[in-house]
Coordinates of C-alpha atoms and ligand atoms in Angstrom, one line a residue:
M57 CA 10.8 43.4 -40.5
N58 CA 11.5 40.9 -37.8
R59 CA 10.6 37.5 -39.0
D60 CA 11.4 35.7 -35.9
L61 CA 8.6 33.5 -34.4
A62 CA 7.6 35.0 -31.2
F63 CA 5.8 33.1 -28.5
P64 CA 3.2 34.6 -26.2
P65 CA 4.5 36.6 -23.2
G66 CA 4.9 34.4 -20.2
F67 CA 5.1 31.2 -22.3
Q68 CA 6.4 28.3 -20.2
W69 CA 9.6 26.7 -21.6
G70 CA 10.4 23.5 -19.6
V71 CA 11.6 20.0 -19.7
A72 CA 9.7 17.0 -18.4
V73 CA 10.9 14.1 -16.2
A74 CA 9.3 11.3 -14.3
A75 CA 10.2 10.0 -10.8
H76 CA 11.1 6.4 -11.6
Q77 CA 13.1 7.4 -14.6
V78 CA 15.4 10.0 -12.7
E79 CA 15.3 9.4 -8.9
G80 CA 17.2 6.2 -8.6
G81 CA 16.8 3.7 -5.8
N82 CA 13.0 3.3 -6.1
R83 CA 13.1 -0.2 -4.8
N84 CA 9.5 -0.3 -3.5
N85 CA 7.6 -0.1 -6.8
D86 CA 6.4 -2.4 -9.4
W87 CA 9.0 -1.2 -11.9
W88 CA 12.0 -2.1 -9.7
A89 CA 10.5 -5.6 -9.3
W90 CA 10.0 -5.8 -13.1
E91 CA 13.6 -4.8 -13.8
Q92 CA 14.8 -7.8 -11.7
Q93 CA 13.0 -10.2 -14.0
P94 CA 15.1 -11.7 -16.9
G95 CA 14.1 -10.6 -20.3
R96 CA 12.0 -7.6 -19.3
I97 CA 14.3 -4.6 -20.0
H98 CA 16.7 -4.1 -23.0
Q99 CA 19.9 -6.0 -22.2
G100 CA 18.8 -6.6 -18.6
Q101 CA 19.5 -3.0 -17.7
R102 CA 18.1 -1.5 -14.5
S103 CA 17.1 2.0 -13.4
G104 CA 19.6 1.8 -10.5
R105 CA 20.7 5.3 -9.5
A106 CA 19.0 6.6 -12.6
C107 CA 19.8 10.3 -12.7
N108 CA 20.4 10.4 -8.9
W109 CA 17.7 12.9 -8.4
W110 CA 16.7 11.6 -5.0
E111 CA 20.1 12.5 -3.7
E112 CA 20.9 15.4 -5.9
A113 CA 18.0 16.7 -8.1
E114 CA 19.4 20.3 -7.4
A115 CA 22.3 19.8 -9.7
D116 CA 20.1 19.2 -12.6
L117 CA 17.9 22.0 -11.5
D118 CA 20.9 24.2 -11.8
R119 CA 21.3 22.9 -15.3
A120 CA 17.7 23.5 -16.3
A121 CA 17.9 27.1 -14.9
G122 CA 21.2 27.5 -16.7
L123 CA 19.3 27.0 -19.9
H124 CA 17.0 29.9 -18.9
L125 CA 14.0 27.6 -18.6
N126 CA 11.2 28.9 -16.5
S127 CA 9.3 25.7 -15.9
L128 CA 9.8 22.0 -15.2
R129 CA 7.4 19.1 -15.2
L130 CA 8.3 16.3 -12.7
S131 CA 6.5 13.5 -10.9
V132 CA 6.2 12.2 -7.4
E133 CA 6.8 8.6 -6.5
W134 CA 3.8 7.1 -4.8
S135 CA 5.9 4.2 -3.3
R136 CA 8.0 6.7 -1.5
I137 CA 5.3 8.8 -0.1
E138 CA 3.0 5.8 0.9
P139 CA 5.4 2.9 1.3
Q140 CA 2.8 0.8 3.1
P141 CA -1.0 1.2 2.8
G142 CA -2.1 4.2 4.9
H143 CA 1.4 5.0 6.1
F144 CA 2.6 8.3 4.8
E145 CA 6.2 9.0 5.0
Q146 CA 6.9 12.5 6.1
R147 CA 10.5 12.4 5.1
A148 CA 9.6 11.6 1.5
L149 CA 7.2 14.5 1.4
Q150 CA 9.9 16.8 3.0
R151 CA 12.3 15.8 0.2
Y152 CA 9.7 16.7 -2.4
Q153 CA 9.1 20.1 -0.6
Q154 CA 12.7 20.7 -0.7
I155 CA 13.0 19.9 -4.5
L156 CA 10.0 22.1 -5.2
Q157 CA 11.6 24.9 -3.2
G158 CA 14.6 24.4 -5.3
L159 CA 12.5 24.9 -8.4
Q160 CA 11.0 28.1 -7.0
Q161 CA 14.5 29.5 -6.1
R162 CA 15.6 28.9 -9.6
G163 CA 12.5 30.5 -11.3
L164 CA 11.2 27.2 -12.5
E165 CA 7.4 27.1 -12.2
P166 CA 6.5 23.4 -11.3
M167 CA 4.1 21.0 -13.0
V168 CA 3.7 18.0 -10.7
T169 CA 2.4 14.6 -12.1
L170 CA 0.9 12.5 -9.4
H171 CA 1.1 9.1 -11.3
H172 CA 3.6 8.5 -14.0
F173 CA 3.5 4.7 -14.7
S174 CA 5.0 3.4 -11.4
S175 CA 3.0 2.1 -8.5
P176 CA 3.9 0.9 -5.0
L177 CA 4.5 -2.8 -4.8
W178 CA 1.8 -3.2 -2.2
L179 CA -0.7 -1.6 -4.6
A180 CA 0.5 -3.9 -7.5
E181 CA 0.0 -6.9 -5.3
Q182 CA -3.6 -6.0 -4.7
G183 CA -4.2 -5.8 -8.4
G184 CA -3.0 -2.3 -9.2
W185 CA -5.3 -0.3 -11.4
E186 CA -7.3 -3.4 -12.4
N187 CA -8.7 -3.2 -8.8
P188 CA -11.5 -0.5 -8.5
E189 CA -10.4 0.1 -4.9
T190 CA -7.2 1.7 -6.4
I191 CA -9.4 4.8 -7.3
D192 CA -10.0 5.7 -3.7
R193 CA -6.5 4.8 -2.6
F194 CA -5.1 7.1 -5.3
A195 CA -7.3 9.9 -4.1
R196 CA -6.2 9.4 -0.5
F197 CA -2.5 9.5 -1.6
V198 CA -3.2 12.6 -3.7
G199 CA -4.8 14.2 -0.7
H200 CA -1.8 13.7 1.5
T201 CA 0.6 14.7 -1.1
V202 CA -1.2 17.9 -2.2
E203 CA -1.7 19.0 1.4
A204 CA 2.1 18.8 1.9
L205 CA 3.2 20.3 -1.5
K206 CA 0.5 22.9 -2.2
P207 CA 2.6 25.8 -0.9
H208 CA 5.0 25.1 -3.7
C209 CA 2.9 24.0 -6.5
R210 CA -0.4 25.0 -8.2
C211 CA -0.3 23.1 -11.5
W212 CA -1.1 19.4 -11.1
C213 CA -1.1 16.6 -13.7
T214 CA -3.1 13.8 -12.2
I215 CA -2.2 10.9 -14.5
N216 CA 0.4 10.5 -17.2
E217 CA -0.9 8.8 -20.4
P218 CA -3.7 6.4 -19.4
N219 CA -3.7 5.0 -23.0
V220 CA 0.0 4.2 -22.9
Y221 CA -0.2 2.7 -19.4
G222 CA -3.1 0.4 -20.5
Y223 CA -1.7 -0.4 -23.9
M224 CA 1.9 -1.3 -22.7
G225 CA 1.0 -3.1 -19.6
Y226 CA -2.2 -5.0 -20.6
L227 CA -2.0 -5.4 -24.4
E228 CA 1.7 -5.5 -25.4
G229 CA 2.7 -6.7 -22.1
V230 CA 6.0 -4.9 -22.1
F231 CA 5.3 -2.8 -18.9
P232 CA 4.3 -4.4 -15.7
P233 CA 2.2 -6.4 -15.1
G234 CA 3.0 -7.9 -18.5
K235 CA -0.5 -8.9 -19.5
S236 CA -2.1 -9.5 -22.8
D237 CA -5.7 -9.0 -21.9
P238 CA -7.8 -6.3 -23.7
A239 CA -10.6 -6.4 -21.3
A240 CA -8.3 -5.8 -18.4
G241 CA -6.7 -3.0 -20.4
M242 CA -10.0 -1.3 -20.8
R243 CA -10.8 -1.7 -17.1
V244 CA -7.4 -0.2 -16.2
I245 CA -8.0 2.9 -18.3
R246 CA -11.5 3.4 -16.9
H247 CA -10.1 3.3 -13.4
L248 CA -7.3 5.7 -14.2
L249 CA -9.8 8.1 -15.5
Q250 CA -11.9 7.7 -12.4
G251 CA -8.8 8.1 -10.3
H252 CA -8.2 11.3 -12.3
A253 CA -11.7 12.5 -11.5
A254 CA -11.4 11.7 -7.8
A255 CA -8.0 13.4 -7.7
Y256 CA -9.4 16.5 -9.4
R257 CA -12.0 17.0 -6.7
Q258 CA -9.6 16.2 -3.9
I259 CA -7.1 18.8 -5.2
H260 CA -9.7 21.5 -5.7
D261 CA -11.0 20.8 -2.1
L262 CA -7.6 21.4 -0.7
Q263 CA -6.4 24.1 -3.1
P264 CA -9.2 26.1 -4.8
E265 CA -6.8 28.0 -7.0
A266 CA -5.2 24.8 -8.3
R267 CA -5.0 24.1 -12.1
V268 CA -5.5 20.4 -12.6
G269 CA -5.2 18.4 -15.8
L270 CA -4.0 15.3 -17.4
A271 CA -1.2 14.3 -19.9
H272 CA -2.7 12.6 -22.9
N273 CA -0.5 10.8 -25.4
M274 CA -1.6 11.1 -29.0
R275 CA -0.1 9.5 -32.1
I276 CA -1.1 10.5 -35.6
L277 CA -2.7 7.5 -37.3
D278 CA -3.1 8.0 -41.0
P279 CA -4.5 5.6 -43.5
A280 CA -1.6 3.9 -45.5
R281 CA -3.6 4.4 -48.8
P282 CA -5.8 7.4 -48.2
D283 CA -8.0 6.5 -51.2
A284 CA -8.6 2.9 -49.9
P285 CA -11.8 2.7 -47.8
L286 CA -10.7 -0.1 -45.6
D287 CA -7.4 1.6 -44.8
R288 CA -9.4 4.7 -43.9
W289 CA -11.7 2.6 -41.7
A290 CA -8.8 0.9 -39.9
A291 CA -7.0 4.2 -39.2
R292 CA -10.2 5.8 -37.9
L293 CA -10.9 2.8 -35.7
L294 CA -7.4 2.8 -34.2
D295 CA -7.5 6.6 -33.9
H296 CA -10.8 6.4 -32.0
V297 CA -9.6 3.6 -29.7
Y298 CA -6.2 5.2 -29.0
N299 CA -6.6 8.9 -29.3
Q300 CA -10.3 9.9 -29.0
A301 CA -12.1 7.6 -26.7
I302 CA -10.4 9.0 -23.6
L303 CA -11.1 12.5 -24.7
N304 CA -14.7 11.8 -25.4
S305 CA -15.2 10.2 -22.0
L306 CA -13.5 13.0 -20.2
T307 CA -15.5 15.8 -21.9
S308 CA -18.9 14.0 -22.1
G309 CA -18.9 12.2 -18.8
R310 CA -20.0 9.1 -20.6
W311 CA -17.8 6.1 -21.5
S312 CA -16.9 6.2 -25.1
P313 CA -16.7 2.6 -26.5
P314 CA -14.6 0.5 -26.3
L315 CA -13.9 1.9 -22.9
G316 CA -17.5 1.1 -21.8
W317 CA -21.0 2.4 -22.1
G318 CA -23.2 4.7 -20.2
P319 CA -22.6 7.6 -17.8
V320 CA -19.7 8.0 -15.5
P321 CA -20.7 10.0 -12.4
G322 CA -18.2 12.8 -11.7
L323 CA -16.0 12.5 -14.8
A324 CA -17.2 15.5 -16.8
Q325 CA -15.7 18.8 -16.1
T326 CA -12.6 17.5 -14.5
L327 CA -10.0 19.2 -16.7
D328 CA -8.7 22.8 -16.1
W329 CA -6.2 22.1 -18.9
I330 CA -5.1 19.3 -21.2
G331 CA -1.5 18.2 -21.7
L332 CA -0.5 16.7 -25.1
N333 CA 2.4 14.2 -25.2
Y334 CA 3.3 14.1 -28.9
Y335 CA 6.1 12.1 -30.5
T336 CA 5.3 10.5 -33.8
R337 CA 2.9 9.0 -36.4
D338 CA 2.1 5.7 -37.9
L339 CA 0.5 4.7 -41.1
V340 CA -2.4 2.2 -40.8
A341 CA -3.6 -0.5 -43.2
F342 CA -6.5 -2.9 -43.1
D343 CA -5.1 -6.3 -42.5
P344 CA -7.4 -9.3 -41.6
G345 CA -4.3 -11.2 -40.4
Q346 CA -3.8 -8.8 -37.6
P347 CA -5.7 -8.1 -34.2
L348 CA -8.6 -5.6 -34.9
C349 CA -7.6 -6.1 -38.6
V350 CA -5.2 -3.3 -38.3
R351 CA -1.5 -3.0 -39.2
R352 CA 0.8 -0.1 -38.2
F353 CA 4.0 0.9 -40.0
H354 CA 6.2 3.8 -41.0
A355 CA 5.6 5.7 -44.2
E356 CA 8.0 4.6 -46.9
G357 CA 11.0 6.9 -47.3
A358 CA 10.1 8.7 -44.1
E359 CA 12.8 10.1 -41.9
L360 CA 13.0 7.7 -38.9
L361 CA 14.0 8.4 -35.4
D362 CA 16.7 6.3 -33.6
G363 CA 15.9 2.8 -32.2
G364 CA 12.7 2.2 -34.3
Y365 CA 11.0 4.9 -32.2
G366 CA 8.9 6.3 -35.1
E367 CA 8.8 8.7 -37.9
F368 CA 10.0 12.4 -37.7
Y369 CA 6.7 14.1 -38.3
P370 CA 6.5 17.6 -36.9
L371 CA 3.1 18.4 -38.7
G372 CA 1.6 16.0 -36.3
L373 CA 2.1 18.3 -33.4
Y374 CA 0.1 20.9 -35.2
R375 CA -2.7 18.5 -36.1
C376 CA -3.0 17.3 -32.6
L377 CA -3.1 20.7 -31.1
L378 CA -5.8 21.9 -33.4
R379 CA -7.8 18.8 -32.6
L380 CA -7.4 19.3 -28.9
A381 CA -8.3 23.0 -29.2
E382 CA -11.9 21.7 -29.8
L383 CA -12.0 20.9 -26.1
G384 CA -11.9 24.7 -25.4
L385 CA -9.3 24.3 -22.6
P386 CA -5.8 25.8 -22.1
M387 CA -3.2 23.4 -23.4
Y388 CA 0.4 22.4 -22.7
V389 CA 2.7 20.3 -24.8
S390 CA 3.5 18.3 -21.7
E391 CA 6.0 16.1 -23.6
N392 CA 7.8 16.2 -27.0
G393 CA 11.1 14.9 -27.9
L394 CA 13.1 12.0 -29.5
P395 CA 15.9 9.5 -28.9
D396 CA 19.0 10.8 -30.5
D397 CA 22.4 9.8 -29.0
N398 CA 24.5 11.8 -31.3
D399 CA 22.2 14.8 -31.5
D400 CA 22.2 14.7 -35.3
Q401 CA 18.4 15.1 -35.6
R402 CA 17.5 16.9 -32.3
P403 CA 18.2 20.5 -33.2
R404 CA 16.1 20.1 -36.4
Y405 CA 13.4 18.1 -34.5
I406 CA 13.1 20.9 -31.8
L407 CA 12.8 23.7 -34.3
A408 CA 10.5 21.8 -36.7
H409 CA 8.1 21.0 -33.8
L410 CA 8.3 24.5 -32.3
V411 CA 7.5 26.0 -35.8
Q412 CA 4.4 23.8 -35.8
L413 CA 3.6 24.8 -32.2
W414 CA 3.9 28.4 -33.2
R415 CA 1.6 28.0 -36.2
A416 CA -1.0 26.4 -33.9
I417 CA -0.8 29.3 -31.5
Q418 CA -1.3 31.7 -34.5
Q419 CA -4.4 29.7 -35.3
G420 CA -5.8 30.5 -31.9
C421 CA -4.7 27.4 -29.9
A422 CA -4.3 28.4 -26.3
V423 CA -1.0 26.6 -25.6
R424 CA 0.6 27.9 -22.4
G425 CA 3.8 25.9 -22.4
Y426 CA 6.2 23.4 -24.0
Y427 CA 8.0 20.7 -22.1
H428 CA 10.8 19.0 -23.9
W429 CA 11.4 15.3 -23.0
T430 CA 13.8 15.4 -21.5
L431 CA 16.7 17.2 -19.6
A432 CA 19.4 14.3 -19.3
D433 CA 19.2 10.8 -20.6
N434 CA 17.1 8.7 -18.2
F435 CA 15.8 5.2 -17.6
E436 CA 13.5 4.7 -20.6
W437 CA 11.3 1.9 -19.1
A438 CA 11.5 -1.4 -21.1
E439 CA 14.1 0.2 -23.4
G440 CA 16.4 0.7 -20.4
W441 CA 19.3 3.0 -21.3
K442 CA 19.2 2.3 -25.1
L443 CA 17.0 5.3 -26.2
R444 CA 18.7 8.6 -25.3
F445 CA 16.2 11.3 -25.0
G446 CA 18.3 14.0 -23.1
L447 CA 19.4 17.4 -24.1
I448 CA 22.3 16.4 -21.8
E449 CA 24.2 13.1 -22.4
L450 CA 24.4 11.1 -19.2
D451 CA 26.7 8.1 -18.2
P452 CA 24.5 6.5 -15.6
K453 CA 27.5 4.6 -14.0
S454 CA 29.8 7.6 -13.5
Q455 CA 26.9 10.1 -13.4
E456 CA 28.9 12.2 -15.7
R457 CA 26.9 14.7 -17.9
R458 CA 27.7 16.4 -21.1
P459 CA 25.3 18.8 -22.8
R460 CA 24.4 18.0 -26.4
P461 CA 24.5 20.9 -28.8
S462 CA 20.7 21.0 -28.7
A463 CA 20.8 22.0 -25.1
A464 CA 22.3 25.3 -25.9
L465 CA 19.8 25.8 -28.8
Y466 CA 16.8 25.1 -26.7
G467 CA 18.2 27.5 -24.0
Q468 CA 18.5 30.3 -26.6
I469 CA 15.0 29.7 -27.7
A470 CA 13.7 30.0 -24.1
T471 CA 15.8 33.0 -23.4
Q472 CA 14.4 34.8 -26.6
N473 CA 10.9 33.4 -26.1
A474 CA 11.1 33.0 -29.8
V475 CA 12.5 30.8 -32.5
S476 CA 14.7 33.0 -34.8
V477 CA 15.0 32.7 -38.5
A478 CA 18.7 32.5 -38.0
Q479 CA 18.3 29.4 -35.9
I480 CA 16.2 27.7 -38.5
E481 CA 18.7 28.7 -41.3
R482 CA 21.5 27.3 -39.3
H483 CA 20.0 24.0 -37.9
A484 CA 17.1 23.3 -40.1
P485 CA 17.8 24.7 -43.5
G486 CA 14.9 24.0 -45.9
L487 CA 12.4 24.0 -43.0
S488 CA 11.1 27.5 -43.9
G489 CA 9.9 26.2 -47.2
E490 CA 7.8 23.4 -45.7
T491 CA 5.9 25.8 -43.5
T492 CA 4.4 29.2 -43.8
L493 CA 6.7 31.7 -42.1
P494 CA 5.5 35.1 -41.7
Ligands
FCB570 C1 6.3 8.9 -22.9 C2 6.4 8.7 -21.3 C3 7.7 9.1 -20.8 C4 8.9 8.8 -21.7 C5 8.6 9.3 -23.1 C6 9.7 8.9 -24.0 O1 5.3 8.1 -23.4 O2 5.4 9.5 -20.7 O3 7.8 8.7 -19.4 O4 9.0 7.4 -21.6 O5 7.4 8.6 -23.6

């Protein structure tokens, strides 16, 4: 009997990237400006040439195709396409057309994200996503972009991770604009969701066959002491605020507190699919000394990921997918990965997460594809070049690349459209015991 874990026919195996993290030379956005400020980025590092995609994305597309992937998630950079308000740069759109044609030629089905954290400087100067006018400006940008790129793309991701954007930029203050203002954070997330809804309509007007969704970051937030009612309360509160309020708002068309109250015209029914970006989990304890009376930490004795990134917790992928399945929509794992310079955890991480993904599919979850974050090490926002998420190691100075062993492993999985028992036995012995293999 073949005990390999087969994925559905046509399953999309991809990698995910974002414009500012790979293109290089994005001088006209808020992130570039942020990188010039002392103390903002790990060791004062900068995106610089990043992975040199603006010049040479094709070289990495060859590498992705060489791994037998059949899909790729990338984003477009608003500040290149609309460098000044209302001025749309045809050369930038042509370059994106060329990149998307490059995907097509290599058998890589594109998923294009329209907003992945970075914004044009002119927009940031006018208040960015705090300003309600940004909703219409985004829709206008989306209209021009989709009109130009629709011959080459049908699967659109409007916005990447509204919760991370709001949290990092407006609570933690580690992304631009570096604020610590919860009310502004909630306003920003509301505007992002309204921007999503406006983009959804705009795209469908221009391309009726488009499939439009959004990438939602979910963390597992478990009570530190499951039998302590206050820990359970704290975990539920945080889970609602971080994971659930956005989903409730999108599905019901009413703001779910703390985002706001009351109906949101046009928000319901604006998802053709939902993307899950899953990385890790936290434990949550009630702690009156902390904001919201909530403290987050890693489980004692848990296997941790590099650079304090979090806990190695593959079951979380299964739990998130089962939860998202309640929306009744097709799903993608639009990001999943880990920082791991020497690749000592990545092969096992990939296999363990794919086993959980496979289990979720067996349970009836309509998952259409998996995008590993990421192809080659890229500029990891405030962490600079410290966290190495790539299947391929990159030296940003010389631009030299060296595939890590997990690149070949992931390539084999994509080729087989299955995880084999032999791969598990070789790279993740013991894994079969933790999960129910057929
Ligand atoms: C996600 C972001 C992506 C990358 C990964 C590691 O939250 O969407 O750009 O930074 O984390």
